[in-house]
């Protein structure tokens, strides 16, 4: 048996998330079907991150085991030939049998895109949250600074989260500007709770609107109450941007 590491990119607009669901298409189910046709054997993917419905990925990592009969180039070319254009296999490489895309990830970066302009863009409406009124970017940056470190993120945990602990470590939290209107919030950490990034972004946008001071982020760590934090930002603006690995196994 051979273990293969895939790097995937996808537009999640038309999918019910990464993980297989009984009631509609997902990134995992569509990719497994395409690879099964290419390899002529059953394929079961293990994803590094379970992106939700409507969330995108610039770099998702998954792994699977196969018989090793066909070359890796066949997986790359054949898979992309059969996949819809909103899912791409960026690379396929053989890794040690013990490699696990989720367990061996040392960090993940998420980027959330914001379109700040009175008029929505027809080009970014699927991939950014349109906000009509200006934000106090200095206040948002200050709020981001409070995220760095180890904290209890109970106030930012989504409904249905089954994580054993709500303590997570954030390595970096930054604001980026791509154009006068297009901006992003980048959050890198060792792991994330369900809807955590979107709930953080919703709170940070409220801070940018002046509803709360930047110190509200620290208060929410102590309050441990989801109802005290801001709204959940729309899925469409969120990208799984990068996954880091120290070693393959």
Short mmCIF file of the C-alpha atoms (twelve columns), coordinates in Angstrom:
data_MODEL
# 
_entry.id   MODEL 
# 
loop_
_atom_site.group_PDB 
_atom_site.id 
_atom_site.type_symbol 
_atom_site.label_atom_id 
_atom_site.label_alt_id 
_atom_site.label_comp_id 
_atom_site.label_asym_id 
_atom_site.label_seq_id 
_atom_site.Cartn_x 
_atom_site.Cartn_y 
_atom_site.Cartn_z 
_atom_site.pdbx_PDB_model_num 
ATOM 1   C CA . UNK A 1   0.000   0.000  0.000   1 
ATOM 2   C CA . UNK A 2   1.058   3.562  -0.709  1 
ATOM 3   C CA . UNK A 3   0.035   6.685  1.222   1 
ATOM 4   C CA . UNK A 4   -0.513  9.791  -0.880  1 
ATOM 5   C CA . UNK A 5   -0.605  13.384 0.299   1 
ATOM 6   C CA . UNK A 6   -2.792  15.694 -1.782  1 
ATOM 7   C CA . UNK A 7   -2.812  19.470 -1.776  1 
ATOM 8   C CA . UNK A 8   -6.190  20.798 -2.905  1 
ATOM 9   C CA . UNK A 9   -7.656  24.197 -3.731  1 
ATOM 10  C CA . UNK A 10  -11.366 24.830 -4.081  1 
ATOM 11  C CA . UNK A 11  -14.186 27.328 -4.255  1 
ATOM 12  C CA . UNK A 12  -16.628 26.076 -1.634  1 
ATOM 13  C CA . UNK A 13  -19.659 28.038 -2.850  1 
ATOM 14  C CA . UNK A 14  -21.508 25.037 -4.296  1 
ATOM 15  C CA . UNK A 15  -20.544 22.516 -1.605  1 
ATOM 16  C CA . UNK A 16  -21.767 21.513 1.847   1 
ATOM 17  C CA . UNK A 17  -18.261 21.719 3.259   1 
ATOM 18  C CA . UNK A 18  -15.317 19.357 3.022   1 
ATOM 19  C CA . UNK A 19  -16.582 16.297 4.882   1 
ATOM 20  C CA . UNK A 20  -19.011 13.817 3.317   1 
ATOM 21  C CA . UNK A 21  -22.676 14.676 3.992   1 
ATOM 22  C CA . UNK A 22  -25.758 12.566 3.234   1 
ATOM 23  C CA . UNK A 23  -27.776 15.375 1.654   1 
ATOM 24  C CA . UNK A 24  -25.544 16.981 -0.948  1 
ATOM 25  C CA . UNK A 25  -22.142 17.333 -2.632  1 
ATOM 26  C CA . UNK A 26  -18.996 17.962 -0.600  1 
ATOM 27  C CA . UNK A 27  -15.358 18.460 -1.522  1 
ATOM 28  C CA . UNK A 28  -14.485 15.056 -0.079  1 
ATOM 29  C CA . UNK A 29  -17.249 13.126 -1.839  1 
ATOM 30  C CA . UNK A 30  -16.621 14.705 -5.255  1 
ATOM 31  C CA . UNK A 31  -12.840 14.268 -5.003  1 
ATOM 32  C CA . UNK A 32  -13.119 10.664 -3.818  1 
ATOM 33  C CA . UNK A 33  -15.400 9.852  -6.748  1 
ATOM 34  C CA . UNK A 34  -12.971 11.368 -9.270  1 
ATOM 35  C CA . UNK A 35  -9.933  9.615  -7.779  1 
ATOM 36  C CA . UNK A 36  -11.821 6.337  -7.593  1 
ATOM 37  C CA . UNK A 37  -12.421 6.510  -11.340 1 
ATOM 38  C CA . UNK A 38  -8.786  7.364  -12.043 1 
ATOM 39  C CA . UNK A 39  -7.327  4.658  -9.808  1 
ATOM 40  C CA . UNK A 40  -10.053 2.071  -10.348 1 
ATOM 41  C CA . UNK A 41  -10.226 1.443  -6.605  1 
ATOM 42  C CA . UNK A 42  -12.024 2.855  -3.586  1 
ATOM 43  C CA . UNK A 43  -10.513 6.045  -2.140  1 
ATOM 44  C CA . UNK A 44  -11.095 7.439  1.362   1 
ATOM 45  C CA . UNK A 45  -9.688  10.916 2.004   1 
ATOM 46  C CA . UNK A 46  -8.606  12.283 5.377   1 
ATOM 47  C CA . UNK A 47  -8.635  16.077 5.367   1 
ATOM 48  C CA . UNK A 48  -6.469  18.324 7.506   1 
ATOM 49  C CA . UNK A 49  -9.366  20.727 8.030   1 
ATOM 50  C CA . UNK A 50  -13.123 20.301 7.841   1 
ATOM 51  C CA . UNK A 51  -14.152 23.505 6.124   1 
ATOM 52  C CA . UNK A 52  -17.843 24.355 6.476   1 
ATOM 53  C CA . UNK A 53  -20.423 24.854 3.737   1 
ATOM 54  C CA . UNK A 54  -19.486 27.790 1.528   1 
ATOM 55  C CA . UNK A 55  -15.922 28.087 2.861   1 
ATOM 56  C CA . UNK A 56  -13.031 28.020 0.378   1 
ATOM 57  C CA . UNK A 57  -9.467  26.707 0.468   1 
ATOM 58  C CA . UNK A 58  -6.325  28.004 -1.172  1 
ATOM 59  C CA . UNK A 59  -4.422  25.090 0.350   1 
ATOM 60  C CA . UNK A 60  -6.225  22.124 1.876   1 
ATOM 61  C CA . UNK A 61  -4.238  18.966 2.593   1 
ATOM 62  C CA . UNK A 62  -5.646  15.440 2.538   1 
ATOM 63  C CA . UNK A 63  -4.211  11.943 2.445   1 
ATOM 64  C CA . UNK A 64  -5.361  8.506  1.343   1 
ATOM 65  C CA . UNK A 65  -4.042  5.002  0.817   1 
ATOM 66  C CA . UNK A 66  -4.011  3.223  -2.530  1 
ATOM 67  C CA . UNK A 67  -2.412  0.183  -4.124  1 
ATOM 68  C CA . UNK A 68  0.394   2.234  -5.670  1 
ATOM 69  C CA . UNK A 69  -0.136  0.754  -9.127  1 
ATOM 70  C CA . UNK A 70  -0.575  4.053  -10.972 1 
ATOM 71  C CA . UNK A 71  2.013   6.871  -10.957 1 
ATOM 72  C CA . UNK A 72  1.404   10.029 -8.967  1 
ATOM 73  C CA . UNK A 73  1.257   12.062 -12.175 1 
ATOM 74  C CA . UNK A 74  -1.841  10.062 -13.130 1 
ATOM 75  C CA . UNK A 75  -3.513  11.113 -9.882  1 
ATOM 76  C CA . UNK A 76  -2.713  14.758 -10.575 1 
ATOM 77  C CA . UNK A 77  -3.620  14.892 -14.251 1 
ATOM 78  C CA . UNK A 78  -6.410  12.332 -14.235 1 
ATOM 79  C CA . UNK A 79  -7.999  13.718 -11.097 1 
ATOM 80  C CA . UNK A 80  -8.081  17.261 -12.446 1 
ATOM 81  C CA . UNK A 81  -9.482  16.040 -15.759 1 
ATOM 82  C CA . UNK A 82  -12.474 14.524 -13.945 1 
ATOM 83  C CA . UNK A 83  -12.984 17.087 -11.190 1 
ATOM 84  C CA . UNK A 84  -15.243 20.119 -11.711 1 
ATOM 85  C CA . UNK A 85  -13.366 23.389 -12.309 1 
ATOM 86  C CA . UNK A 86  -14.030 24.651 -8.772  1 
ATOM 87  C CA . UNK A 87  -11.852 21.874 -7.274  1 
ATOM 88  C CA . UNK A 88  -8.181  21.420 -8.229  1 
ATOM 89  C CA . UNK A 89  -5.482  18.995 -7.138  1 
ATOM 90  C CA . UNK A 90  -2.340  21.127 -6.831  1 
ATOM 91  C CA . UNK A 91  0.066   18.321 -5.973  1 
ATOM 92  C CA . UNK A 92  0.229   14.606 -5.177  1 
ATOM 93  C CA . UNK A 93  3.204   13.098 -3.370  1 
ATOM 94  C CA . UNK A 94  4.027   9.843  -1.645  1 
ATOM 95  C CA . UNK A 95  4.525   10.108 2.121   1 
ATOM 96  C CA . UNK A 96  5.361   7.607  4.896   1 
ATOM 97  C CA . UNK A 97  2.543   5.165  5.766   1 
ATOM 98  C CA . UNK A 98  2.081   6.809  9.169   1 
ATOM 99  C CA . UNK A 99  1.365   10.287 7.749   1 
ATOM 100 C CA . UNK A 100 -1.941  11.806 8.870   1 
ATOM 101 C CA . UNK A 101 -2.936  15.119 7.275   1 
ATOM 102 C CA . UNK A 102 -4.869  16.275 10.323  1 
ATOM 103 C CA . UNK A 103 -2.821  14.935 13.241  1 
ATOM 104 C CA . UNK A 104 0.558   15.937 11.840  1 
ATOM 105 C CA . UNK A 105 -0.401  19.531 10.985  1 
ATOM 106 C CA . UNK A 106 1.547   21.968 13.177  1 
ATOM 107 C CA . UNK A 107 -0.468  25.056 12.264  1 
ATOM 108 C CA . UNK A 108 -3.157  26.504 10.000  1 
ATOM 109 C CA . UNK A 109 -3.652  29.949 8.556   1 
ATOM 110 C CA . UNK A 110 -7.126  31.220 7.754   1 
ATOM 111 C CA . UNK A 111 -7.770  34.428 5.848   1 
ATOM 112 C CA . UNK A 112 -11.081 36.225 5.897   1 
ATOM 113 C CA . UNK A 113 -11.700 38.737 3.108   1 
ATOM 114 C CA . UNK A 114 -13.649 41.966 3.564   1 
ATOM 115 C CA . UNK A 115 -14.832 44.283 0.799   1 
ATOM 116 C CA . UNK A 116 -15.111 47.762 2.327   1 
ATOM 117 C CA . UNK A 117 -16.980 50.043 -0.052  1 
ATOM 118 C CA . UNK A 118 -20.445 51.613 -0.297  1 
ATOM 119 C CA . UNK A 119 -21.042 49.591 -3.480  1 
ATOM 120 C CA . UNK A 120 -20.637 45.811 -3.543  1 
ATOM 121 C CA . UNK A 121 -18.291 44.330 -6.135  1 
ATOM 122 C CA . UNK A 122 -19.771 41.896 -8.677  1 
ATOM 123 C CA . UNK A 123 -16.355 40.212 -8.785  1 
ATOM 124 C CA . UNK A 124 -15.856 39.523 -5.079  1 
ATOM 125 C CA . UNK A 125 -19.364 38.865 -3.764  1 
ATOM 126 C CA . UNK A 126 -18.729 35.093 -3.607  1 
ATOM 127 C CA . UNK A 127 -15.412 35.469 -1.801  1 
ATOM 128 C CA . UNK A 128 -15.665 38.456 0.549   1 
ATOM 129 C CA . UNK A 129 -18.029 39.977 3.098   1 
ATOM 130 C CA . UNK A 130 -19.298 43.300 1.773   1 
ATOM 131 C CA . UNK A 131 -19.383 46.016 4.443   1 
ATOM 132 C CA . UNK A 132 -20.783 49.360 3.314   1 
ATOM 133 C CA . UNK A 133 -19.541 51.647 6.086   1 
ATOM 134 C CA . UNK A 134 -15.873 52.309 6.918   1 
ATOM 135 C CA . UNK A 135 -14.213 50.393 9.740   1 
ATOM 136 C CA . UNK A 136 -11.784 51.761 12.303  1 
ATOM 137 C CA . UNK A 137 -8.868  49.642 11.130  1 
ATOM 138 C CA . UNK A 138 -6.602  50.700 13.987  1 
ATOM 139 C CA . UNK A 139 -9.188  49.401 16.460  1 
ATOM 140 C CA . UNK A 140 -9.467  46.113 14.562  1 
ATOM 141 C CA . UNK A 141 -5.678  45.728 14.567  1 
ATOM 142 C CA . UNK A 142 -5.616  46.324 18.313  1 
ATOM 143 C CA . UNK A 143 -8.324  43.710 18.751  1 
ATOM 144 C CA . UNK A 144 -6.254  41.276 16.694  1 
ATOM 145 C CA . UNK A 145 -3.263  41.846 18.976  1 
ATOM 146 C CA . UNK A 146 -5.298  40.532 21.918  1 
ATOM 147 C CA . UNK A 147 -5.825  37.208 20.127  1 
ATOM 148 C CA . UNK A 148 -2.171  36.182 20.108  1 
ATOM 149 C CA . UNK A 149 -1.262  33.592 22.733  1 
ATOM 150 C CA . UNK A 150 -3.084  30.788 24.541  1 
ATOM 151 C CA . UNK A 151 -6.689  31.620 25.462  1 
ATOM 152 C CA . UNK A 152 -10.058 30.050 26.206  1 
ATOM 153 C CA . UNK A 153 -12.164 30.611 23.071  1 
ATOM 154 C CA . UNK A 154 -15.510 29.453 24.515  1 
ATOM 155 C CA . UNK A 155 -17.099 32.791 23.539  1 
ATOM 156 C CA . UNK A 156 -16.157 32.112 19.922  1 
ATOM 157 C CA . UNK A 157 -17.160 28.454 19.716  1 
ATOM 158 C CA . UNK A 158 -19.910 27.597 17.240  1 
ATOM 159 C CA . UNK A 159 -23.012 25.592 18.052  1 
ATOM 160 C CA . UNK A 160 -22.447 21.852 17.779  1 
ATOM 161 C CA . UNK A 161 -18.731 22.061 18.599  1 
ATOM 162 C CA . UNK A 162 -17.618 18.813 20.251  1 
ATOM 163 C CA . UNK A 163 -14.002 19.736 21.049  1 
ATOM 164 C CA . UNK A 164 -12.769 18.359 24.372  1 
ATOM 165 C CA . UNK A 165 -11.104 21.656 25.266  1 
ATOM 166 C CA . UNK A 166 -11.830 25.228 24.203  1 
ATOM 167 C CA . UNK A 167 -8.274  26.427 24.848  1 
ATOM 168 C CA . UNK A 168 -6.389  27.258 21.665  1 
ATOM 169 C CA . UNK A 169 -3.107  28.985 20.794  1 
ATOM 170 C CA . UNK A 170 -2.945  31.758 18.189  1 
ATOM 171 C CA . UNK A 171 0.508   32.391 16.699  1 
ATOM 172 C CA . UNK A 172 -0.285  35.430 14.538  1 
ATOM 173 C CA . UNK A 173 -3.295  37.683 13.919  1 
ATOM 174 C CA . UNK A 174 -2.913  40.410 11.296  1 
ATOM 175 C CA . UNK A 175 -4.772  42.844 9.052   1 
ATOM 176 C CA . UNK A 176 -3.853  42.967 5.367   1 
ATOM 177 C CA . UNK A 177 -4.787  45.361 2.561   1 
ATOM 178 C CA . UNK A 178 -4.856  44.304 -1.094  1 
ATOM 179 C CA . UNK A 179 -6.554  47.410 -2.498  1 
ATOM 180 C CA . UNK A 180 -8.419  50.436 -1.131  1 
ATOM 181 C CA . UNK A 181 -11.543 48.249 -0.862  1 
ATOM 182 C CA . UNK A 182 -10.288 44.664 -0.497  1 
ATOM 183 C CA . UNK A 183 -8.840  43.731 2.883   1 
ATOM 184 C CA . UNK A 184 -8.318  40.562 4.876   1 
ATOM 185 C CA . UNK A 185 -7.889  39.310 8.412   1 
ATOM 186 C CA . UNK A 186 -5.252  36.582 8.782   1 
ATOM 187 C CA . UNK A 187 -5.309  34.284 11.826  1 
ATOM 188 C CA . UNK A 188 -2.723  31.523 12.277  1 
ATOM 189 C CA . UNK A 189 -2.921  29.008 15.093  1 
ATOM 190 C CA . UNK A 190 -2.288  25.484 16.212  1 
ATOM 191 C CA . UNK A 191 -5.956  24.545 15.946  1 
ATOM 192 C CA . UNK A 192 -9.434  26.040 15.756  1 
ATOM 193 C CA . UNK A 193 -12.910 25.389 17.134  1 
ATOM 194 C CA . UNK A 194 -16.017 25.096 14.985  1 
ATOM 195 C CA . UNK A 195 -16.877 28.506 13.456  1 
ATOM 196 C CA . UNK A 196 -14.162 30.089 15.619  1 
ATOM 197 C CA . UNK A 197 -12.584 32.226 12.894  1 
ATOM 198 C CA . UNK A 198 -15.923 33.467 11.578  1 
ATOM 199 C CA . UNK A 199 -17.076 34.324 15.108  1 
ATOM 200 C CA . UNK A 200 -13.829 36.173 15.753  1 
ATOM 201 C CA . UNK A 201 -14.212 38.128 12.514  1 
ATOM 202 C CA . UNK A 202 -17.801 39.058 13.381  1 
ATOM 203 C CA . UNK A 203 -16.622 40.422 16.718  1 
ATOM 204 C CA . UNK A 204 -13.681 42.282 15.154  1 
ATOM 205 C CA . UNK A 205 -15.984 43.908 12.597  1 
ATOM 206 C CA . UNK A 206 -18.216 45.074 15.461  1 
ATOM 207 C CA . UNK A 207 -15.098 46.560 17.076  1 
ATOM 208 C CA . UNK A 208 -14.294 48.293 13.785  1 
ATOM 209 C CA . UNK A 209 -17.826 49.722 13.723  1 
ATOM 210 C CA . UNK A 210 -17.349 51.141 17.218  1 
ATOM 211 C CA . UNK A 211 -19.790 48.815 18.977  1 
ATOM 212 C CA . UNK A 212 -17.076 47.586 21.349  1 
ATOM 213 C CA . UNK A 213 -13.571 48.739 22.317  1 
ATOM 214 C CA . UNK A 214 -10.647 46.515 21.242  1 
ATOM 215 C CA . UNK A 215 -10.287 45.300 24.851  1 
ATOM 216 C CA . UNK A 216 -13.617 43.515 24.391  1 
ATOM 217 C CA . UNK A 217 -11.689 40.566 22.959  1 
ATOM 218 C CA . UNK A 218 -9.897  40.004 26.276  1 
ATOM 219 C CA . UNK A 219 -13.168 40.387 28.201  1 
ATOM 220 C CA . UNK A 220 -14.766 37.687 26.060  1 
ATOM 221 C CA . UNK A 221 -12.026 35.224 26.968  1 
ATOM 222 C CA . UNK A 222 -13.079 35.621 30.608  1 
ATOM 223 C CA . UNK A 223 -16.842 35.734 29.993  1 
ATOM 224 C CA . UNK A 224 -16.854 32.360 28.192  1 
ATOM 225 C CA . UNK A 225 -20.285 33.114 26.705  1 
ATOM 226 C CA . UNK A 226 -20.999 32.929 22.971  1 
ATOM 227 C CA . UNK A 227 -24.001 35.259 23.276  1 
ATOM 228 C CA . UNK A 228 -21.715 38.067 24.469  1 
ATOM 229 C CA . UNK A 229 -19.569 38.021 21.300  1 
ATOM 230 C CA . UNK A 230 -20.311 39.392 17.850  1 
ATOM 231 C CA . UNK A 231 -22.195 37.705 14.996  1 
ATOM 232 C CA . UNK A 232 -20.888 34.853 12.881  1 
ATOM 233 C CA . UNK A 233 -19.340 36.287 9.714   1 
ATOM 234 C CA . UNK A 234 -20.679 34.823 6.433   1 
ATOM 235 C CA . UNK A 235 -18.951 31.678 5.190   1 
ATOM 236 C CA . UNK A 236 -18.175 33.134 1.759   1 
ATOM 237 C CA . UNK A 237 -15.310 35.343 2.964   1 
ATOM 238 C CA . UNK A 238 -13.320 32.578 4.654   1 
ATOM 239 C CA . UNK A 239 -10.371 30.740 3.094   1 
ATOM 240 C CA . UNK A 240 -8.255  27.966 4.566   1 
ATOM 241 C CA . UNK A 241 -5.056  29.595 3.376   1 
ATOM 242 C CA . UNK A 242 -2.139  27.414 4.420   1 
ATOM 243 C CA . UNK A 243 -1.342  24.327 6.517   1 
ATOM 244 C CA . UNK A 244 2.106   23.832 8.019   1 
ATOM 245 C CA . UNK A 245 3.874   20.537 8.715   1 
ATOM 246 C CA . UNK A 246 7.100   20.097 10.640  1 
ATOM 247 C CA . UNK A 247 7.618   16.561 9.335   1 
ATOM 248 C CA . UNK A 248 5.702   14.123 7.165   1 
ATOM 249 C CA . UNK A 249 5.167   11.586 9.950   1 
# 
